[in-house]
XYZ file of C-alpha atoms in Angstrom:
162
model
C -11.888 -9.554 24.777
C -13.816 -12.305 23.060
C -13.675 -10.674 19.620
C -11.886 -12.377 16.794
C -8.510 -10.948 15.862
C -8.826 -9.030 12.608
C -6.137 -7.729 10.292
C -7.316 -4.161 10.894
C -6.590 -4.473 14.632
C -2.971 -5.347 13.906
C -2.562 -2.689 11.219
C -3.903 0.024 13.557
C -1.254 -0.827 16.139
C 1.394 -0.955 13.419
C 0.350 2.457 12.108
C 0.539 3.919 15.612
C 4.009 2.464 16.235
C 5.249 3.492 12.788
C 3.969 7.054 13.059
C 5.449 7.476 16.517
C 8.794 5.988 15.486
C 8.956 8.136 12.335
C 8.185 11.312 14.245
C 10.710 10.515 16.967
C 13.436 9.484 14.530
C 12.891 12.600 12.383
C 13.593 14.709 15.422
C 16.204 12.528 17.166
C 18.175 10.959 14.290
C 17.708 12.347 10.770
C 15.120 12.782 8.031
C 16.828 10.025 5.986
C 16.486 7.595 8.887
C 12.814 8.552 9.325
C 12.123 8.117 5.612
C 13.871 4.726 5.642
C 11.861 3.710 8.698
C 8.626 4.741 6.958
C 9.641 2.795 3.846
C 10.427 -0.283 5.951
C 7.088 0.009 7.733
C 5.298 0.336 4.394
C 7.035 -2.738 3.003
C 6.211 -4.678 6.144
C 2.526 -3.776 6.075
C 2.303 -4.976 2.459
C 4.161 -8.157 3.428
C 1.863 -8.662 6.414
C -1.268 -8.203 4.307
C -0.019 -10.813 1.834
C 0.868 -13.164 4.691
C -2.561 -12.712 6.300
C -4.362 -13.293 2.999
C -2.302 -16.413 2.217
C -2.752 -17.762 5.730
C -6.520 -17.341 5.543
C -6.585 -19.058 2.184
C -4.350 -21.997 3.095
C -4.974 -22.539 6.813
C -8.584 -21.435 7.262
C -9.946 -22.602 3.920
C -11.222 -19.171 2.827
C -10.139 -19.773 -0.728
C -8.341 -22.266 -2.922
C -5.486 -23.877 -1.007
C -3.541 -24.845 -4.086
C 0.105 -25.010 -5.007
C -0.234 -21.515 -6.472
C -1.379 -20.209 -3.089
C 1.650 -21.818 -1.453
C 3.878 -20.353 -4.166
C 2.444 -16.903 -3.526
C 3.149 -17.461 0.163
C 6.857 -17.860 -0.629
C 6.928 -15.293 -3.429
C 6.322 -12.508 -0.938
C 9.802 -13.109 0.517
C 11.373 -12.737 -2.914
C 9.468 -9.527 -3.575
C 10.334 -8.158 -0.136
C 14.007 -8.958 -0.690
C 13.968 -7.252 -4.080
C 12.281 -4.160 -2.643
C 14.853 -4.010 0.159
C 17.692 -4.359 -2.332
C 16.325 -1.482 -4.425
C 15.804 0.669 -1.321
C 19.349 0.056 -0.076
C 20.759 0.697 -3.526
C 18.854 4.011 -3.633
C 20.537 5.091 -0.372
C 18.049 4.164 2.336
C 19.409 3.882 5.863
C 19.729 0.130 6.628
C 18.956 0.443 10.346
C 15.874 2.535 9.589
C 14.648 -0.149 7.187
C 15.158 -2.889 9.776
C 13.390 -0.898 12.492
C 10.493 -0.190 10.143
C 10.257 -3.851 9.178
C 10.281 -4.991 12.799
C 7.544 -2.675 14.092
C 4.989 -5.298 13.073
C 6.131 -7.612 15.876
C 4.936 -5.470 18.827
C 1.782 -4.637 16.877
C 0.920 -8.330 16.489
C 1.780 -9.075 20.119
C -0.392 -6.257 21.484
C -3.318 -7.028 19.180
C -3.176 -10.712 20.121
C -2.920 -9.816 23.805
C -6.029 -7.637 23.513
C -7.943 -10.522 21.947
C -6.735 -13.227 24.326
C -9.342 -15.605 25.743
C -10.706 -14.870 29.170
C -9.021 -16.855 31.937
C -10.941 -19.877 33.117
C -11.243 -20.394 36.845
C -11.145 -24.102 37.605
C -11.950 -25.367 41.089
C -8.840 -26.259 43.058
C -8.323 -29.681 44.550
C -8.160 -30.063 48.298
C -4.595 -30.572 49.584
C -5.392 -34.069 50.844
C -7.172 -35.189 47.658
C -5.856 -38.628 46.532
C -5.700 -37.534 42.873
C -2.585 -35.483 43.734
C -0.740 -38.797 43.968
C -1.686 -39.638 40.392
C 0.080 -36.562 38.966
C 3.780 -36.230 38.229
C 4.662 -32.540 38.624
C 8.113 -33.006 37.101
C 6.740 -34.296 33.826
C 3.403 -32.412 33.924
C 1.379 -35.534 33.234
C -0.268 -38.412 35.033
C 2.059 -40.949 36.570
C 2.663 -44.170 34.696
C 2.753 -47.221 36.980
C 5.856 -48.840 35.421
C 8.062 -45.736 35.501
C 6.987 -44.718 39.003
C 7.798 -48.160 40.390
C 11.302 -47.889 38.919
C 11.750 -44.425 40.475
C 10.529 -45.679 43.849
C 12.861 -48.680 43.669
C 15.822 -46.416 42.834
C 14.941 -44.092 45.724
C 14.629 -46.983 48.187
C 17.984 -48.358 46.991
C 19.642 -44.949 47.480
C 18.164 -44.624 50.970
C 19.347 -48.086 52.066
C 22.860 -47.519 50.679
C 23.313 -44.242 52.517
């Protein structure tokens, strides 16, 4: 579980989901739907590869992070839109294309889940530990003296009124 997430891990999951969905849709829906799903999955894997390459270049510094790299990052959307337009104009099933394009999402989620960091076991505080009083569970941060005094004053005022 400590391995680094690689592009091949995600593409293996995507290939498994795409192959299963194509086989099931060929049998359950129609060959046109299955072909459209396969086309959508193919377009998405090319889009994902370009996204991964651009992200490595720009965010991880594995290449020149220039304006051209950022332009290529956005150009992939234009190319994907053009490819979808051509596919729809040629008679591809629109739902099959969308399903094929969206199969990358569970592939990324499962690959990331497999490569999640191991849980850390921190020692628990004793129930009577005084540091519990320094923590505000409603705001998930340490208490600030000024704000807590105002809250205590408001609570005391409410209790004396009622």
